[in-house]
Structures are given as structure tokens and as C-alpha cells.
mmCIF file of N, CA and C in Angstrom:
data_model
loop_
_atom_site.group_PDB
_atom_site.id
_atom_site.type_symbol
_atom_site.label_atom_id
_atom_site.label_comp_id
_atom_site.label_asym_id
_atom_site.label_seq_id
_atom_site.Cartn_x
_atom_site.Cartn_y
_atom_site.Cartn_z
ATOM 1 N N MET A 1 21.095 29.392 6.056
ATOM 2 C CA MET A 1 20.021 28.357 6.618
ATOM 3 C C MET A 1 18.797 28.155 5.908
ATOM 4 N N HIS A 2 18.704 28.038 4.396
ATOM 5 C CA HIS A 2 17.556 27.926 3.734
ATOM 6 C C HIS A 2 16.535 27.117 4.236
ATOM 7 N N GLU A 3 16.644 26.034 5.007
ATOM 8 C CA GLU A 3 15.912 24.925 5.538
ATOM 9 C C GLU A 3 14.833 25.595 6.146
ATOM 10 N N THR A 4 15.056 26.940 6.585
ATOM 11 C CA THR A 4 13.892 27.667 7.594
ATOM 12 C C THR A 4 12.793 28.286 6.515
ATOM 13 N N ASP A 5 13.497 28.810 5.628
ATOM 14 C CA ASP A 5 12.420 29.333 4.564
ATOM 15 C C ASP A 5 11.422 28.087 3.765
ATOM 16 N N MET A 6 12.567 27.010 3.413
ATOM 17 C CA MET A 6 11.697 25.923 3.031
ATOM 18 C C MET A 6 10.914 25.045 3.917
ATOM 19 N N THR A 7 10.928 25.095 5.102
ATOM 20 C CA THR A 7 10.098 24.557 6.001
ATOM 21 C C THR A 7 8.934 25.211 6.140
ATOM 22 N N LYS A 8 9.217 26.682 6.339
ATOM 23 C CA LYS A 8 7.755 27.480 6.296
ATOM 24 C C LYS A 8 7.060 27.235 5.060
ATOM 25 N N ALA A 9 7.559 27.074 3.404
ATOM 26 C CA ALA A 9 6.879 26.392 2.670
ATOM 27 C C ALA A 9 5.948 25.219 2.879
ATOM 28 N N LEU A 10 6.703 24.476 3.408
ATOM 29 C CA LEU A 10 6.410 23.371 3.461
ATOM 30 C C LEU A 10 5.199 23.156 4.516
ATOM 31 N N ILE A 11 5.119 23.655 5.609
ATOM 32 C CA ILE A 11 3.973 24.262 6.454
ATOM 33 C C ILE A 11 2.950 24.730 5.718
ATOM 34 N N MET A 12 3.138 25.690 4.987
ATOM 35 C CA MET A 12 2.330 26.268 4.426
ATOM 36 C C MET A 12 1.096 25.405 3.308
ATOM 37 N N THR A 13 2.118 24.634 2.593
ATOM 38 C CA THR A 13 1.362 23.857 1.726
ATOM 39 C C THR A 13 0.505 22.664 2.628
ATOM 40 N N VAL A 14 1.279 22.018 3.491
ATOM 41 C CA VAL A 14 0.206 21.020 4.090
ATOM 42 C C VAL A 14 -0.948 21.853 4.683
ATOM 43 N N GLN A 15 -0.543 23.189 5.523
ATOM 44 C CA GLN A 15 -1.802 23.684 5.635
ATOM 45 C C GLN A 15 -2.908 24.072 4.769
ATOM 46 N N ALA A 16 -2.776 24.142 3.569
ATOM 47 C CA ALA A 16 -3.580 24.373 2.469
ATOM 48 C C ALA A 16 -4.226 23.084 2.254
ATOM 49 N N TRP A 17 -3.463 22.219 2.356
ATOM 50 C CA TRP A 17 -4.445 20.657 1.997
ATOM 51 C C TRP A 17 -5.116 20.284 3.097
ATOM 52 N N TRP A 18 -4.690 20.514 4.168
ATOM 53 C CA TRP A 18 -5.276 20.109 5.928
ATOM 54 C C TRP A 18 -6.815 21.123 5.708
ATOM 55 N N ALA A 19 -6.475 22.421 5.683
ATOM 56 C CA ALA A 19 -7.904 23.133 5.605
ATOM 57 C C ALA A 19 -8.762 22.595 4.790
ATOM 58 N N SER A 20 -8.686 22.059 3.608
ATOM 59 C CA SER A 20 -9.366 21.826 2.735
ATOM 60 C C SER A 20 -10.215 20.693 2.743
ATOM 61 N N GLN A 21 -9.609 19.730 3.925
ATOM 62 C CA GLN A 21 -10.176 18.616 4.258
ATOM 63 C C GLN A 21 -11.326 18.786 5.305
ATOM 64 N N PRO A 22 -12.498 17.942 4.746
ATOM 65 C CA PRO A 22 -14.266 18.239 5.513
ATOM 66 C C PRO A 22 -13.671 18.218 7.327
ATOM 67 N N GLU A 23 -12.773 17.057 7.522
ATOM 68 C CA GLU A 23 -12.594 17.010 9.164
ATOM 69 C C GLU A 23 -11.302 17.308 9.788
ATOM 70 N N ARG A 24 -10.332 17.752 8.897
ATOM 71 C CA ARG A 24 -9.238 18.334 9.261
ATOM 72 C C ARG A 24 -8.716 17.424 10.447
ATOM 73 N N PRO A 25 -8.104 16.119 10.177
ATOM 74 C CA PRO A 25 -7.868 15.075 11.078
ATOM 75 C C PRO A 25 -6.438 15.507 11.700
ATOM 76 N N PRO A 26 -6.219 15.122 12.767
ATOM 77 C CA PRO A 26 -4.544 15.321 13.225
ATOM 78 C C PRO A 26 -3.448 14.893 12.151
ATOM 79 N N VAL A 27 -2.470 15.652 11.800
ATOM 80 C CA VAL A 27 -1.464 14.937 11.139
ATOM 81 C C VAL A 27 -0.383 14.071 11.796
ATOM 82 N N ALA A 28 -0.215 12.998 11.460
ATOM 83 C CA ALA A 28 0.772 12.065 12.175
ATOM 84 C C ALA A 28 2.148 12.079 11.713
ATOM 85 N N ARG A 29 2.362 11.964 10.033
ATOM 86 C CA ARG A 29 3.328 12.140 9.652
ATOM 87 C C ARG A 29 3.126 13.143 8.282
ATOM 88 N N VAL A 30 4.601 13.939 8.002
ATOM 89 C CA VAL A 30 4.614 14.255 6.451
ATOM 90 C C VAL A 30 5.824 13.556 6.165
ATOM 91 N N TYR A 31 5.478 12.883 4.660
ATOM 92 C CA TYR A 31 6.717 12.015 4.200
ATOM 93 C C TYR A 31 7.461 12.957 2.940
ATOM 94 N N LEU A 32 8.824 13.659 2.931
ATOM 95 C CA LEU A 32 9.467 14.469 2.215
ATOM 96 C C LEU A 32 10.481 13.554 1.483
ATOM 97 N N THR A 33 10.331 13.726 -0.005
ATOM 98 C CA THR A 33 11.699 13.001 -0.552
ATOM 99 C C THR A 33 12.982 14.162 -0.597
ATOM 100 N N VAL A 34 13.722 14.358 -0.253
ATOM 101 C CA VAL A 34 14.850 15.298 -0.617
ATOM 102 C C VAL A 34 16.065 14.470 -1.354
ATOM 103 N N GLY A 35 16.548 15.073 -2.620
ATOM 104 C CA GLY A 35 17.879 14.797 -3.333
ATOM 105 C C GLY A 35 18.978 15.231 -2.895
ATOM 106 N N GLN A 36 19.740 14.461 -3.082
ATOM 107 C CA GLN A 36 21.141 14.858 -2.467
ATOM 108 C C GLN A 36 21.766 16.121 -3.035
ATOM 109 N N PHE A 37 21.362 16.546 -4.292
ATOM 110 C CA PHE A 37 21.640 17.638 -5.058
ATOM 111 C C PHE A 37 21.225 18.957 -4.955
ATOM 112 N N THR A 38 20.158 18.910 -3.455
ATOM 113 C CA THR A 38 19.521 20.063 -3.735
ATOM 114 C C THR A 38 20.186 21.044 -2.565
ATOM 115 N N CYS A 39 21.139 20.851 -1.917
ATOM 116 C CA CYS A 39 21.646 21.554 -0.837
ATOM 117 C C CYS A 39 21.147 21.609 0.426
ATOM 118 N N VAL A 40 20.193 20.611 0.592
ATOM 119 C CA VAL A 40 19.314 20.527 1.450
ATOM 120 C C VAL A 40 19.828 19.758 2.778
ATOM 121 N N GLU A 41 20.084 20.423 3.807
ATOM 122 C CA GLU A 41 20.545 19.410 4.970
ATOM 123 C C GLU A 41 19.284 18.707 5.890
ATOM 124 N N PRO A 42 18.922 17.185 5.674
ATOM 125 C CA PRO A 42 18.155 16.975 6.153
ATOM 126 C C PRO A 42 17.868 17.245 7.627
ATOM 127 N N ALA A 43 19.089 17.267 8.522
ATOM 128 C CA ALA A 43 19.299 17.458 10.044
ATOM 129 C C ALA A 43 18.742 18.950 10.253
ATOM 130 N N SER A 44 19.163 19.884 9.311
ATOM 131 C CA SER A 44 18.595 21.096 9.628
ATOM 132 C C SER A 44 17.086 21.193 9.255
ATOM 133 N N LEU A 45 16.812 20.619 8.334
ATOM 134 C CA LEU A 45 15.230 20.741 8.193
ATOM 135 C C LEU A 45 14.437 20.273 8.903
ATOM 136 N N GLN A 46 14.909 18.866 9.643
ATOM 137 C CA GLN A 46 14.331 18.390 10.603
ATOM 138 C C GLN A 46 14.133 19.138 11.654
ATOM 139 N N PHE A 47 15.309 19.964 11.946
ATOM 140 C CA PHE A 47 15.035 20.860 13.572
ATOM 141 C C PHE A 47 14.105 21.915 13.012
ATOM 142 N N ALA A 48 14.288 22.607 11.962
ATOM 143 C CA ALA A 48 13.313 23.670 11.522
ATOM 144 C C ALA A 48 12.090 23.461 11.415
ATOM 145 N N PHE A 49 11.594 22.005 11.122
ATOM 146 C CA PHE A 49 10.413 21.619 11.241
ATOM 147 C C PHE A 49 9.891 21.501 12.814
ATOM 148 N N ASP A 50 10.603 20.910 13.410
ATOM 149 C CA ASP A 50 10.240 20.410 15.082
ATOM 150 C C ASP A 50 10.227 22.068 15.544
ATOM 151 N N VAL A 51 11.044 22.844 15.347
ATOM 152 C CA VAL A 51 10.857 24.484 15.971
ATOM 153 C C VAL A 51 9.620 24.877 15.553
ATOM 154 N N GLN A 52 9.240 25.081 14.164
ATOM 155 C CA GLN A 52 8.222 25.807 13.599
ATOM 156 C C GLN A 52 6.756 25.315 13.526
ATOM 157 N N THR A 53 6.785 24.028 13.857
ATOM 158 C CA THR A 53 5.458 23.350 13.881
ATOM 159 C C THR A 53 5.081 23.265 16.022
ATOM 160 N N GLN A 54 5.731 23.873 16.506
ATOM 161 C CA GLN A 54 5.228 23.791 17.622
ATOM 162 C C GLN A 54 3.941 24.896 18.087
ATOM 163 N N ASP A 55 3.146 24.174 18.500
ATOM 164 C CA ASP A 55 1.716 25.193 18.643
ATOM 165 C C ASP A 55 1.177 25.500 17.780
ATOM 166 N N THR A 56 1.152 24.571 16.427
ATOM 167 C CA THR A 56 0.321 24.688 15.353
ATOM 168 C C THR A 56 -0.237 23.527 15.127
ATOM 169 N N PHE A 57 -1.064 23.445 14.084
ATOM 170 C CA PHE A 57 -1.635 21.954 13.512
ATOM 171 C C PHE A 57 -0.726 21.138 13.265
ATOM 172 N N LEU A 58 0.458 21.334 13.257
ATOM 173 C CA LEU A 58 1.483 19.975 12.912
ATOM 174 C C LEU A 58 2.212 19.890 14.506
ATOM 175 N N ASP A 59 1.653 20.236 15.299
ATOM 176 C CA ASP A 59 2.580 20.198 16.886
ATOM 177 C C ASP A 59 2.522 18.580 16.535
ATOM 178 N N GLY A 60 3.605 18.014 16.875
ATOM 179 C CA GLY A 60 3.582 16.376 17.411
ATOM 180 C C GLY A 60 3.432 15.629 16.163
ATOM 181 N N ALA A 61 3.320 16.109 14.822
ATOM 182 C CA ALA A 61 3.693 15.401 13.807
ATOM 183 C C ALA A 61 5.189 15.576 13.670
ATOM 184 N N GLU A 62 5.575 13.952 12.871
ATOM 185 C CA GLU A 62 6.625 13.500 12.468
ATOM 186 C C GLU A 62 6.696 14.058 11.206
ATOM 187 N N LEU A 63 8.481 14.103 10.940
ATOM 188 C CA LEU A 63 8.715 14.566 9.603
ATOM 189 C C LEU A 63 9.341 13.343 9.272
ATOM 190 N N VAL A 64 9.101 12.446 8.047
ATOM 191 C CA VAL A 64 10.090 11.356 7.527
ATOM 192 C C VAL A 64 10.573 11.935 6.275
ATOM 193 N N ILE A 65 12.012 11.917 6.179
ATOM 194 C CA ILE A 65 12.664 12.246 5.142
ATOM 195 C C ILE A 65 13.287 11.246 4.171
ATOM 196 N N GLN A 66 13.115 10.981 3.337
ATOM 197 C CA GLN A 66 13.334 10.128 2.373
ATOM 198 C C GLN A 66 15.126 10.746 1.463
ATOM 199 N N GLU A 67 15.821 10.169 1.510
ATOM 200 C CA GLU A 67 17.175 11.074 0.508
ATOM 201 C C GLU A 67 16.965 10.269 -0.453
ATOM 202 N N THR A 68 17.344 11.052 -1.929
ATOM 203 C CA THR A 68 17.595 10.310 -2.877
ATOM 204 C C THR A 68 18.948 10.793 -3.478
ATOM 205 N N PRO A 69 19.434 9.503 -3.937
ATOM 206 C CA PRO A 69 21.198 9.960 -4.462
ATOM 207 C C PRO A 69 20.944 10.802 -5.532
ATOM 208 N N LEU A 70 22.292 11.112 -5.715
ATOM 209 C CA LEU A 70 22.524 12.037 -7.182
ATOM 210 C C LEU A 70 23.264 10.775 -7.990
ATOM 211 N N ILE A 71 22.260 10.584 -9.169
ATOM 212 C CA ILE A 71 22.672 10.116 -10.038
ATOM 213 C C ILE A 71 22.774 10.740 -11.599
ATOM 214 N N ALA A 72 23.679 10.449 -12.508
ATOM 215 C CA ALA A 72 24.133 11.098 -13.446
ATOM 216 C C ALA A 72 23.939 9.946 -14.629
ATOM 217 N N PHE A 73 23.954 10.674 -15.916
ATOM 218 C CA PHE A 73 23.591 9.820 -17.197
ATOM 219 C C PHE A 73 24.977 10.444 -17.858
ATOM 220 N N CYS A 74 26.143 9.582 -18.415
ATOM 221 C CA CYS A 74 26.534 10.132 -19.111
ATOM 222 C C CYS A 74 26.671 9.679 -20.874
ATOM 223 N N HIS A 75 26.438 10.680 -21.753
ATOM 224 C CA HIS A 75 25.917 10.507 -22.858
ATOM 225 C C HIS A 75 27.348 9.889 -23.900
ATOM 226 N N ALA A 76 28.156 9.684 -23.697
ATOM 227 C CA ALA A 76 29.432 9.359 -24.291
ATOM 228 C C ALA A 76 29.271 8.097 -24.127
ATOM 229 N N CYS A 77 29.389 7.521 -22.959
ATOM 230 C CA CYS A 77 29.669 6.136 -22.160
ATOM 231 C C CYS A 77 28.244 5.646 -22.031
ATOM 232 N N GLN A 78 26.976 6.317 -22.274
ATOM 233 C CA GLN A 78 26.162 5.586 -22.050
ATOM 234 C C GLN A 78 25.829 4.689 -21.010
ATOM 235 N N THR A 79 25.938 5.321 -19.758
ATOM 236 C CA THR A 79 26.150 4.994 -18.590
ATOM 237 C C THR A 79 25.509 5.633 -17.207
ATOM 238 N N GLU A 80 25.009 5.147 -16.622
ATOM 239 C CA GLU A 80 24.876 6.127 -15.375
ATOM 240 C C GLU A 80 25.613 5.901 -14.325
ATOM 241 N N TYR A 81 25.951 6.902 -13.579
ATOM 242 C CA TYR A 81 26.799 6.982 -12.355
ATOM 243 C C TYR A 81 26.441 7.894 -11.125
ATOM 244 N N ARG A 82 27.315 7.841 -10.031
ATOM 245 C CA ARG A 82 26.837 8.468 -9.149
ATOM 246 C C ARG A 82 27.742 9.278 -8.787
ATOM 247 N N PRO A 83 27.904 10.292 -8.933
ATOM 248 C CA PRO A 83 28.935 11.482 -8.609
ATOM 249 C C PRO A 83 29.081 11.842 -7.023
ATOM 250 N N GLN A 84 29.997 12.170 -6.888
ATOM 251 C CA GLN A 84 30.481 12.664 -5.526
ATOM 252 C C GLN A 84 30.037 14.125 -4.959
ATOM 253 N N VAL A 85 29.236 14.274 -4.310
ATOM 254 C CA VAL A 85 28.031 15.526 -4.271
ATOM 255 C C VAL A 85 29.515 16.223 -3.712
ATOM 256 N N GLY A 86 29.805 17.620 -4.235
ATOM 257 C CA GLY A 86 30.803 18.367 -3.533
ATOM 258 C C GLY A 86 32.225 18.203 -4.022
ATOM 259 N N LEU A 87 32.623 17.035 -4.448
ATOM 260 C CA LEU A 87 34.002 16.666 -4.921
ATOM 261 C C LEU A 87 34.209 16.396 -6.252
ATOM 262 N N ARG A 88 33.137 15.673 -6.841
ATOM 263 C CA ARG A 88 33.382 15.267 -8.332
ATOM 264 C C ARG A 88 32.096 14.988 -9.065
ATOM 265 N N TYR A 89 32.124 15.851 -10.118
ATOM 266 C CA TYR A 89 30.760 15.844 -10.948
ATOM 267 C C TYR A 89 30.828 15.051 -12.332
ATOM 268 N N ALA A 90 32.393 14.980 -12.886
ATOM 269 C CA ALA A 90 32.499 14.473 -14.302
ATOM 270 C C ALA A 90 32.292 12.890 -14.140
ATOM 271 N N CYS A 91 32.107 12.526 -15.450
ATOM 272 C CA CYS A 91 31.857 10.824 -15.636
ATOM 273 C C CYS A 91 33.167 10.099 -14.842
ATOM 274 N N PRO A 92 33.038 9.260 -14.094
ATOM 275 C CA PRO A 92 34.497 8.613 -13.934
ATOM 276 C C PRO A 92 35.064 8.074 -14.935
ATOM 277 N N THR A 93 34.574 7.546 -16.088
ATOM 278 C CA THR A 93 35.209 6.810 -17.097
ATOM 279 C C THR A 93 36.079 7.708 -18.305
ATOM 280 N N CYS A 94 34.921 8.662 -18.722
ATOM 281 C CA CYS A 94 35.635 9.437 -19.648
ATOM 282 C C CYS A 94 35.849 10.703 -19.449
ATOM 283 N N GLN A 95 35.425 11.057 -18.428
ATOM 284 C CA GLN A 95 35.830 12.512 -17.755
ATOM 285 C C GLN A 95 34.947 13.689 -18.375
ATOM 286 N N ALA A 96 33.897 13.391 -18.919
ATOM 287 C CA ALA A 96 32.852 13.980 -19.356
ATOM 288 C C ALA A 96 32.316 14.939 -18.209
ATOM 289 N N PRO A 97 32.005 16.214 -18.323
ATOM 290 C CA PRO A 97 31.332 16.889 -17.614
ATOM 291 C C PRO A 97 29.957 16.645 -17.220
ATOM 292 N N MET A 98 29.014 16.589 -16.253
ATOM 293 C CA MET A 98 28.040 15.938 -15.613
ATOM 294 C C MET A 98 27.164 16.976 -16.580
ATOM 295 N N ASP A 99 26.016 16.658 -17.440
ATOM 296 C CA ASP A 99 25.219 17.382 -18.100
ATOM 297 C C ASP A 99 23.829 16.742 -17.821
ATOM 298 N N ASP A 100 23.514 15.587 -17.360
ATOM 299 C CA ASP A 100 21.837 14.737 -17.344
ATOM 300 C C ASP A 100 22.075 14.272 -16.523
ATOM 301 N N ILE A 101 21.133 15.140 -15.083
ATOM 302 C CA ILE A 101 21.070 14.559 -13.872
ATOM 303 C C ILE A 101 19.489 13.785 -14.025
ATOM 304 N N ARG A 102 19.929 12.346 -13.668
ATOM 305 C CA ARG A 102 18.638 11.659 -13.464
ATOM 306 C C ARG A 102 17.915 11.611 -12.311
ATOM 307 N N SER A 103 18.628 11.508 -11.177
ATOM 308 C CA SER A 103 17.728 11.927 -9.520
ATOM 309 C C SER A 103 18.995 12.655 -8.808
ATOM 310 N N GLY A 104 18.231 13.190 -7.916
ATOM 311 C CA GLY A 104 18.988 14.241 -6.861
ATOM 312 C C GLY A 104 18.656 15.613 -6.683
ATOM 313 N N ARG A 105 17.456 15.702 -7.334
ATOM 314 C CA ARG A 105 17.301 17.313 -7.426
ATOM 315 C C ARG A 105 16.020 17.457 -6.652
ATOM 316 N N GLU A 106 15.355 16.204 -6.214
ATOM 317 C CA GLU A 106 13.911 16.071 -5.731
ATOM 318 C C GLU A 106 13.712 16.796 -4.499
ATOM 319 N N LEU A 107 12.728 17.492 -4.126
ATOM 320 C CA LEU A 107 12.470 18.237 -3.103
ATOM 321 C C LEU A 107 10.707 18.447 -3.018
ATOM 322 N N LYS A 108 10.393 17.214 -2.325
ATOM 323 C CA LYS A 108 8.821 17.133 -2.733
ATOM 324 C C LYS A 108 7.920 16.484 -1.219
ATOM 325 N N ILE A 109 6.550 16.810 -1.341
ATOM 326 C CA ILE A 109 6.043 15.888 -0.602
ATOM 327 C C ILE A 109 5.491 14.679 -1.118
ATOM 328 N N ASP A 110 5.810 13.794 -0.506
ATOM 329 C CA ASP A 110 5.086 12.535 -0.790
ATOM 330 C C ASP A 110 3.958 12.166 -0.492
ATOM 331 N N ARG A 111 3.618 12.506 0.800
ATOM 332 C CA ARG A 111 2.448 11.974 1.434
ATOM 333 C C ARG A 111 1.997 12.640 2.479
ATOM 334 N N VAL A 112 0.795 12.545 3.323
ATOM 335 C CA VAL A 112 0.737 13.106 4.289
ATOM 336 C C VAL A 112 -0.199 12.243 5.010
ATOM 337 N N GLU A 113 0.181 11.837 6.492
ATOM 338 C CA GLU A 113 -0.601 10.390 7.117
ATOM 339 C C GLU A 113 -0.944 11.168 7.975
ATOM 340 N N TYR A 114 -2.341 11.232 7.881
ATOM 341 C CA TYR A 114 -3.130 11.541 9.387
ATOM 342 C C TYR A 114 -3.829 10.585 10.287
ATOM 343 N N VAL A 115 -3.905 11.082 11.616
ATOM 344 C CA VAL A 115 -4.538 10.082 12.246
ATOM 345 C C VAL A 115 -6.171 9.935 12.255
ATOM 346 N N ALA A 116 -6.333 8.373 11.910
ATOM 347 C CA ALA A 116 -7.916 8.214 11.705
ATOM 348 C C ALA A 116 -8.666 8.526 12.951
ATOM 349 N N LEU A 117 -9.713 9.323 12.615
ATOM 350 C CA LEU A 117 -10.930 9.481 13.677
ATOM 351 C C LEU A 117 -11.617 8.381 13.694
ATOM 352 N N PRO A 118 -11.970 8.530 14.825
ATOM 353 C CA PRO A 118 -12.997 7.270 15.371
ATOM 354 C C PRO A 118 -14.460 7.703 14.883
ATOM 355 N N THR A 119 -14.868 6.612 13.984
ATOM 356 C CA THR A 119 -16.647 6.669 13.642
ATOM 357 C C THR A 119 -17.438 6.474 14.679
ATOM 358 N N SER A 120 -18.656 7.016 14.476
ATOM 359 C CA SER A 120 -19.531 6.727 15.633
ATOM 360 C C SER A 120 -20.098 5.841 14.750
ATOM 361 N N VAL A 121 -21.064 4.718 15.986
ATOM 362 C CA VAL A 121 -21.523 4.180 15.758
ATOM 363 C C VAL A 121 -23.071 3.913 16.037
ATOM 364 N N PRO A 122 -23.833 3.915 14.984
ATOM 365 C CA PRO A 122 -25.401 4.361 15.028
ATOM 366 C C PRO A 122 -26.036 3.329 16.087
#
């Protein structure tokens, strides 16, 4: 379950950003993009996030995961296609092996949304 280590890295990255903020606002949501070809299981990542953020600065924050599909490009056919992860990676038209991945390997933090703090009225 490498999602546990990935979640630790995610928390450390967000914590570094959060610590650099002058007001350190409470984090409401962390938006993450996960490609289908990363071998990351979103449900496991969600579980690890929920467990590892308890009693931390991210306690109560929501992890929003957006999956991106695996898309490959066949140079012989000059077309994009969607390989079936774990089943079939060759071009469905000419059977050329997959060698140009256009999408599906992403694993990144898109953005962090925080709770706006009330401003004081003079």
C-alpha cells in the first residue's frame, strides 16, 4: 500500500505551504489529480488521508481526487487511443506497443482551498 507513503508526502507538501502563509488559515479542501496509470488506488489514498490527518492541521479537510484517463498516441496510425489499464496497452488498430503516453501518469496537487478568515471591521 504505497498510498500511505504518498499521503505522507502530500501532507508534508501541504504543510510546507501552509506554514509559509502569514495567517495559516484552516484548510477546507485539497484537490489532487491522479492519473489512471499511476497505480494509485483513489479509495486507498482517501482512506490514508482520512487516517493520517487526524489531530493535525488538516483534520477535517476534504481530499478531492480527480482521476485522469490513460491516453496514448500511436505514431503509426497518428491517433490517440485509450488503453485498458492492466489488460491491453497496444494500439487497437495496428497493435503497435504503447510508447507515447499523453495522459494518465499525473499525480499532483492542483490546489488547496482554505477557509476564509473573517476580517475585522475598523
